[in-house]
mmCIF file of C-alpha atoms in Angstrom:
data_model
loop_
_atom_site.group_PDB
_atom_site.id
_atom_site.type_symbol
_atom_site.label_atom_id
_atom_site.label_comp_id
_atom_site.label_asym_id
_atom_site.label_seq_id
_atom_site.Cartn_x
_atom_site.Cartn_y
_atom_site.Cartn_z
ATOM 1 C CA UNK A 1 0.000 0.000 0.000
ATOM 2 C CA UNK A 2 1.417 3.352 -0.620
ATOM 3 C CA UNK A 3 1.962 5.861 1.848
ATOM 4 C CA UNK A 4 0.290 8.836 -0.117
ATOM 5 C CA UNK A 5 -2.527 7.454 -0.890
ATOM 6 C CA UNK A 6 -3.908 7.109 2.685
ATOM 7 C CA UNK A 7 -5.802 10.266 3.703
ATOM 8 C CA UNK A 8 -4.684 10.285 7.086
ATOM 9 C CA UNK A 9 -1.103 11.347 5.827
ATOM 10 C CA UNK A 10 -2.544 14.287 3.462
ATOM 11 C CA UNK A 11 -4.747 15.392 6.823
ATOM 12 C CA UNK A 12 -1.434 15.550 8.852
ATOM 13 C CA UNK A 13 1.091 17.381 5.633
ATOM 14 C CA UNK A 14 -1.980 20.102 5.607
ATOM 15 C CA UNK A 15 -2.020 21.078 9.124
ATOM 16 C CA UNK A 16 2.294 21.026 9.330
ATOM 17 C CA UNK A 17 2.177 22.877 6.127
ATOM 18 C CA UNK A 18 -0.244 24.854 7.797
ATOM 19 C CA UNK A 19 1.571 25.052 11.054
ATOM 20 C CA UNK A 20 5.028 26.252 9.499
ATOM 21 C CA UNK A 21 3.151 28.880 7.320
ATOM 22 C CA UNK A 22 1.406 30.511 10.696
ATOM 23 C CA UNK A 23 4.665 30.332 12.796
ATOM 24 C CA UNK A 24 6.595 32.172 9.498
ATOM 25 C CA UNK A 25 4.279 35.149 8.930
ATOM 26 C CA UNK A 26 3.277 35.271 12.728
ATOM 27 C CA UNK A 27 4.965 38.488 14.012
ATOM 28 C CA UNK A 28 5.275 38.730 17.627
ATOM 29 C CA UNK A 29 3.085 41.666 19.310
ATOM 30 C CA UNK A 30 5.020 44.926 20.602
ATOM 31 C CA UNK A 31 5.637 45.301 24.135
ATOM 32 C CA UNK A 32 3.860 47.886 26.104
ATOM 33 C CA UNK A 33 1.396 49.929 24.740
ATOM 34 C CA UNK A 34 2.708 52.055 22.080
ATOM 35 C CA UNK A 35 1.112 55.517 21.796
ATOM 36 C CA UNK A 36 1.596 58.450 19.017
ATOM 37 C CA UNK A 37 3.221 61.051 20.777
ATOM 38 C CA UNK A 38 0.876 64.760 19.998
ATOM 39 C CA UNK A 39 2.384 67.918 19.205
ATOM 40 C CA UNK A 40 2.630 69.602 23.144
ATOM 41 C CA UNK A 41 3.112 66.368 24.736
ATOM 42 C CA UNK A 42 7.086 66.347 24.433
ATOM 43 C CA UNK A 43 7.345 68.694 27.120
ATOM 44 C CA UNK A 44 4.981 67.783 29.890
ATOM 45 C CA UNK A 45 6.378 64.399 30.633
ATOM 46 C CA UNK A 46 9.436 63.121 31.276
ATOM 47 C CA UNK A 47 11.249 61.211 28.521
ATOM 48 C CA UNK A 48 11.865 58.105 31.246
ATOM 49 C CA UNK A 49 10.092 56.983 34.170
ATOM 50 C CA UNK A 50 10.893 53.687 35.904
ATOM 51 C CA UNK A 51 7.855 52.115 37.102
ATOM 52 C CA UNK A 52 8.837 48.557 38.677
ATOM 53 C CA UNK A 53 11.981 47.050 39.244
ATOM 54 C CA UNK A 54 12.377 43.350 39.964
ATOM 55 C CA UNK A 55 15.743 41.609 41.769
ATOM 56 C CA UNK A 56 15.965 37.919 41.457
ATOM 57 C CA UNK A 57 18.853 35.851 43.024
ATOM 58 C CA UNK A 58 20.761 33.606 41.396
ATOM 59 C CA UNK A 59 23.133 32.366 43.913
ATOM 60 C CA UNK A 60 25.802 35.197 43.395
ATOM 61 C CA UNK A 61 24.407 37.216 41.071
ATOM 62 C CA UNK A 62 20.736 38.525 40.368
ATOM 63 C CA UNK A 63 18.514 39.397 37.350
ATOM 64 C CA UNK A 64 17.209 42.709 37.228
ATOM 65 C CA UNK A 65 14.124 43.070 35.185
ATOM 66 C CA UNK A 66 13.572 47.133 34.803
ATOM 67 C CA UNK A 67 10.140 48.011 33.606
ATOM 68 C CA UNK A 68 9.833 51.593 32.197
ATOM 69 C CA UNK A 69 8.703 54.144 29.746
ATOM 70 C CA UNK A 70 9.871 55.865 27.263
ATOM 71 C CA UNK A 71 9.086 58.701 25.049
ATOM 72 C CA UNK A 72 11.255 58.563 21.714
ATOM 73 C CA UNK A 73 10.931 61.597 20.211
ATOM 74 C CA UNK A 74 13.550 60.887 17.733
ATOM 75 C CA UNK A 75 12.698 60.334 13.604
ATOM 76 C CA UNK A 76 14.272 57.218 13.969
ATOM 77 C CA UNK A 77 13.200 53.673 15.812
ATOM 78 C CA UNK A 78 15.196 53.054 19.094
ATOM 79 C CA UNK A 79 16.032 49.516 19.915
ATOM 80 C CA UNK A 80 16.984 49.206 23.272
ATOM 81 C CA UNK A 81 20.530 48.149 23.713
ATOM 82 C CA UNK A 82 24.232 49.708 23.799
ATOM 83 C CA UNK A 83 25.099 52.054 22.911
ATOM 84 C CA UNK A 84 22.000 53.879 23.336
ATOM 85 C CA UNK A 85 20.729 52.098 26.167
ATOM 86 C CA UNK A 86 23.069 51.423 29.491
ATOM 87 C CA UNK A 87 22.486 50.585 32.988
ATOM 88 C CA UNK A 88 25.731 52.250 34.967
ATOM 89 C CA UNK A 89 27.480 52.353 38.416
ATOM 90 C CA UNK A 90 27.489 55.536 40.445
ATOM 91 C CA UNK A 91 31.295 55.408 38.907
ATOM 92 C CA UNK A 92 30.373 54.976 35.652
ATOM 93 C CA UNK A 93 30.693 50.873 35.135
ATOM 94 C CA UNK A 94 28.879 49.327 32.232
ATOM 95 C CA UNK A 95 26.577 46.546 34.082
ATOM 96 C CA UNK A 96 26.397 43.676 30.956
ATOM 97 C CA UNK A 97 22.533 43.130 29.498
ATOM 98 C CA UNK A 98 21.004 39.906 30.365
ATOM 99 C CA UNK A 99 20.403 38.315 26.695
ATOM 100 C CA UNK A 100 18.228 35.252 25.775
ATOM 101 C CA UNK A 101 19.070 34.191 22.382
ATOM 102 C CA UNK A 102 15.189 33.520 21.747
ATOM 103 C CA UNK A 103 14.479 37.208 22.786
ATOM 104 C CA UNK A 104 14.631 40.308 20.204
ATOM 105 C CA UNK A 105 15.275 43.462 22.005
ATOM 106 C CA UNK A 106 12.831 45.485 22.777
ATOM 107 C CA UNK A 107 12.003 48.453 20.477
ATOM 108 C CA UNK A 108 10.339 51.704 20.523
ATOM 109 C CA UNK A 109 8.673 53.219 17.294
ATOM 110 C CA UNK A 110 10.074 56.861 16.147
ATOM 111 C CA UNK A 111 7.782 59.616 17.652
ATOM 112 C CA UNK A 112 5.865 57.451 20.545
ATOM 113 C CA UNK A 113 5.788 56.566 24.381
ATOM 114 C CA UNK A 114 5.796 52.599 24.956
ATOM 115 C CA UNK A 115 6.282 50.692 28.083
ATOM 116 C CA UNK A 116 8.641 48.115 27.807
ATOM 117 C CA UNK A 117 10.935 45.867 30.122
ATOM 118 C CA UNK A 118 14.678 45.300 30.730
ATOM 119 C CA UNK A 119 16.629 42.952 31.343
ATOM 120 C CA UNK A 120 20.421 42.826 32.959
ATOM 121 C CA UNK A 121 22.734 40.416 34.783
ATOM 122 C CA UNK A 122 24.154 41.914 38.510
ATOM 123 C CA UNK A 123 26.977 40.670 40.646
ATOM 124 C CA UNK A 124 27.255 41.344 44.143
ATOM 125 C CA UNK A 125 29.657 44.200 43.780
ATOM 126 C CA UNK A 126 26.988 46.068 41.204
ATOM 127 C CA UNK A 127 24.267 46.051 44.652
ATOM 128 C CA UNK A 128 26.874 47.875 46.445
ATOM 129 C CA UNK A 129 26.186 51.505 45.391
ATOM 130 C CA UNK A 130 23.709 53.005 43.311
ATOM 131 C CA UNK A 131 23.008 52.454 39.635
ATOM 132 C CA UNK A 132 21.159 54.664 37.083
ATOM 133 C CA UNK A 133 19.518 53.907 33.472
ATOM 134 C CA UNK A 134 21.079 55.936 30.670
ATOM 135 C CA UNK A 135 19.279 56.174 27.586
ATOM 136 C CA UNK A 136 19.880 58.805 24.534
ATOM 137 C CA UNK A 137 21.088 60.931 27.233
ATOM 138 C CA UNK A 138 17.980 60.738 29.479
ATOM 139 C CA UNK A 139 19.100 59.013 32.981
ATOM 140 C CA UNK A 140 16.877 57.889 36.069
ATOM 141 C CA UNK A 141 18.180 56.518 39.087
ATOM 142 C CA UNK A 142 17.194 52.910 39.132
ATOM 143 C CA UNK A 143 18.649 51.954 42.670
ATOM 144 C CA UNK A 144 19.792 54.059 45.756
ATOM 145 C CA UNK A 145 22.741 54.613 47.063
ATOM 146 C CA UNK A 146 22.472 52.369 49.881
ATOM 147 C CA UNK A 147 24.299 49.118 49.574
ATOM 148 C CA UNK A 148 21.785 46.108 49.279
ATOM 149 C CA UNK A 149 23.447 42.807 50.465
ATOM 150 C CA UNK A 150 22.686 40.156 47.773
ATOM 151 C CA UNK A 151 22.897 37.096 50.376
ATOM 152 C CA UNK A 152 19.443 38.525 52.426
ATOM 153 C CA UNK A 153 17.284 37.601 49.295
ATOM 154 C CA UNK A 154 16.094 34.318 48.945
ATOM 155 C CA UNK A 155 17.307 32.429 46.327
ATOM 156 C CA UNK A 156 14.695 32.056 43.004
ATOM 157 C CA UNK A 157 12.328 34.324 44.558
ATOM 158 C CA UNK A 158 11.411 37.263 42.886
ATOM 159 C CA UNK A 159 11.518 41.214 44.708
ATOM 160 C CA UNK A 160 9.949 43.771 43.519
ATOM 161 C CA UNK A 161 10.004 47.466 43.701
ATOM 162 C CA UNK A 162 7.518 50.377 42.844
ATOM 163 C CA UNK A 163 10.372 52.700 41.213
ATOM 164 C CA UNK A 164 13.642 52.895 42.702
ATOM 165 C CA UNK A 165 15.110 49.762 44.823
ATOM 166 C CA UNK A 166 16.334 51.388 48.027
#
């Protein structure tokens, strides 16, 4: 009996065909909420405001997720890595991005305000002063001064904090 002919086959080449087709011309959904920034608006709000920031140990080093918005105001699309984008020591260390290889980074159409969320990869000696977000010149303090010890978080769980970690 030949393989082709049985209709059971056919059914199951349709729905991978089918399957590959959606998965290629599937495009992923923008983070955040994107919004067309209006003519007066540039001025009344601040280019970037941190709204969350979340510390998760990892033995001896944490994950920062920093969720925030933006307001590019620039012709051009801003996707948000270095060089335009860089979390920094109070003496001016580059902190390293925490990249998944499955991940695109995130990006911000020209002229609007979107929420999105960052990612980046702390060692101990990073939680020992504070640390500010730089991006296309715009900075916002993203932790305090005060030094946070890394070994009084439970490992795998998750803190979070409204704004800046103190």
């Amino acid at each position: 009996m030949s393989l082709l002919k049985r209709f059971e086959v056919w059914v199951l080449i349709l729905l991978a065909a089918g399957a590959g087709l959606w998965v290629a011309l599937d495009q992923p959904a923008e983070e955040g909420d994107p919004r067309p920034l209006e003519e007066g608006q540039a001025s009344e709000e601040p280019a970037l405001v941190i709204h969350r920031c979340t510390l998760e140990r990892d033995y001896g080093n944490a994950r920062l997720d920093i969720e925030l918005r933006y307001r590019n105001s620039s012709p051009r699309p801003l996707v948000l890595q270095p060089p335009d984008v860089r979390l920094l020591t109070r003496d001016g260390r580059e902190v390293p991005s925490f990249i998944l290889p499955v991940e695109k980074p995130p990006q911000i159409a020209p002229r609007t305000a979107q929420s999105v969320r960052l990612r980046y990869w702390l060692e101990a000696a990073h939680l020992k002063g504070g640390l500010s977000l730089d991006i296309r010149g715009s900075r916002a303090d993203v932790k305090s001064d005060a030094a946070l010890d890394l070994e009084k978080l439970e490992n795998r769980k998750p803190r979070t904090w409204q704004g800046v970690i103190q």
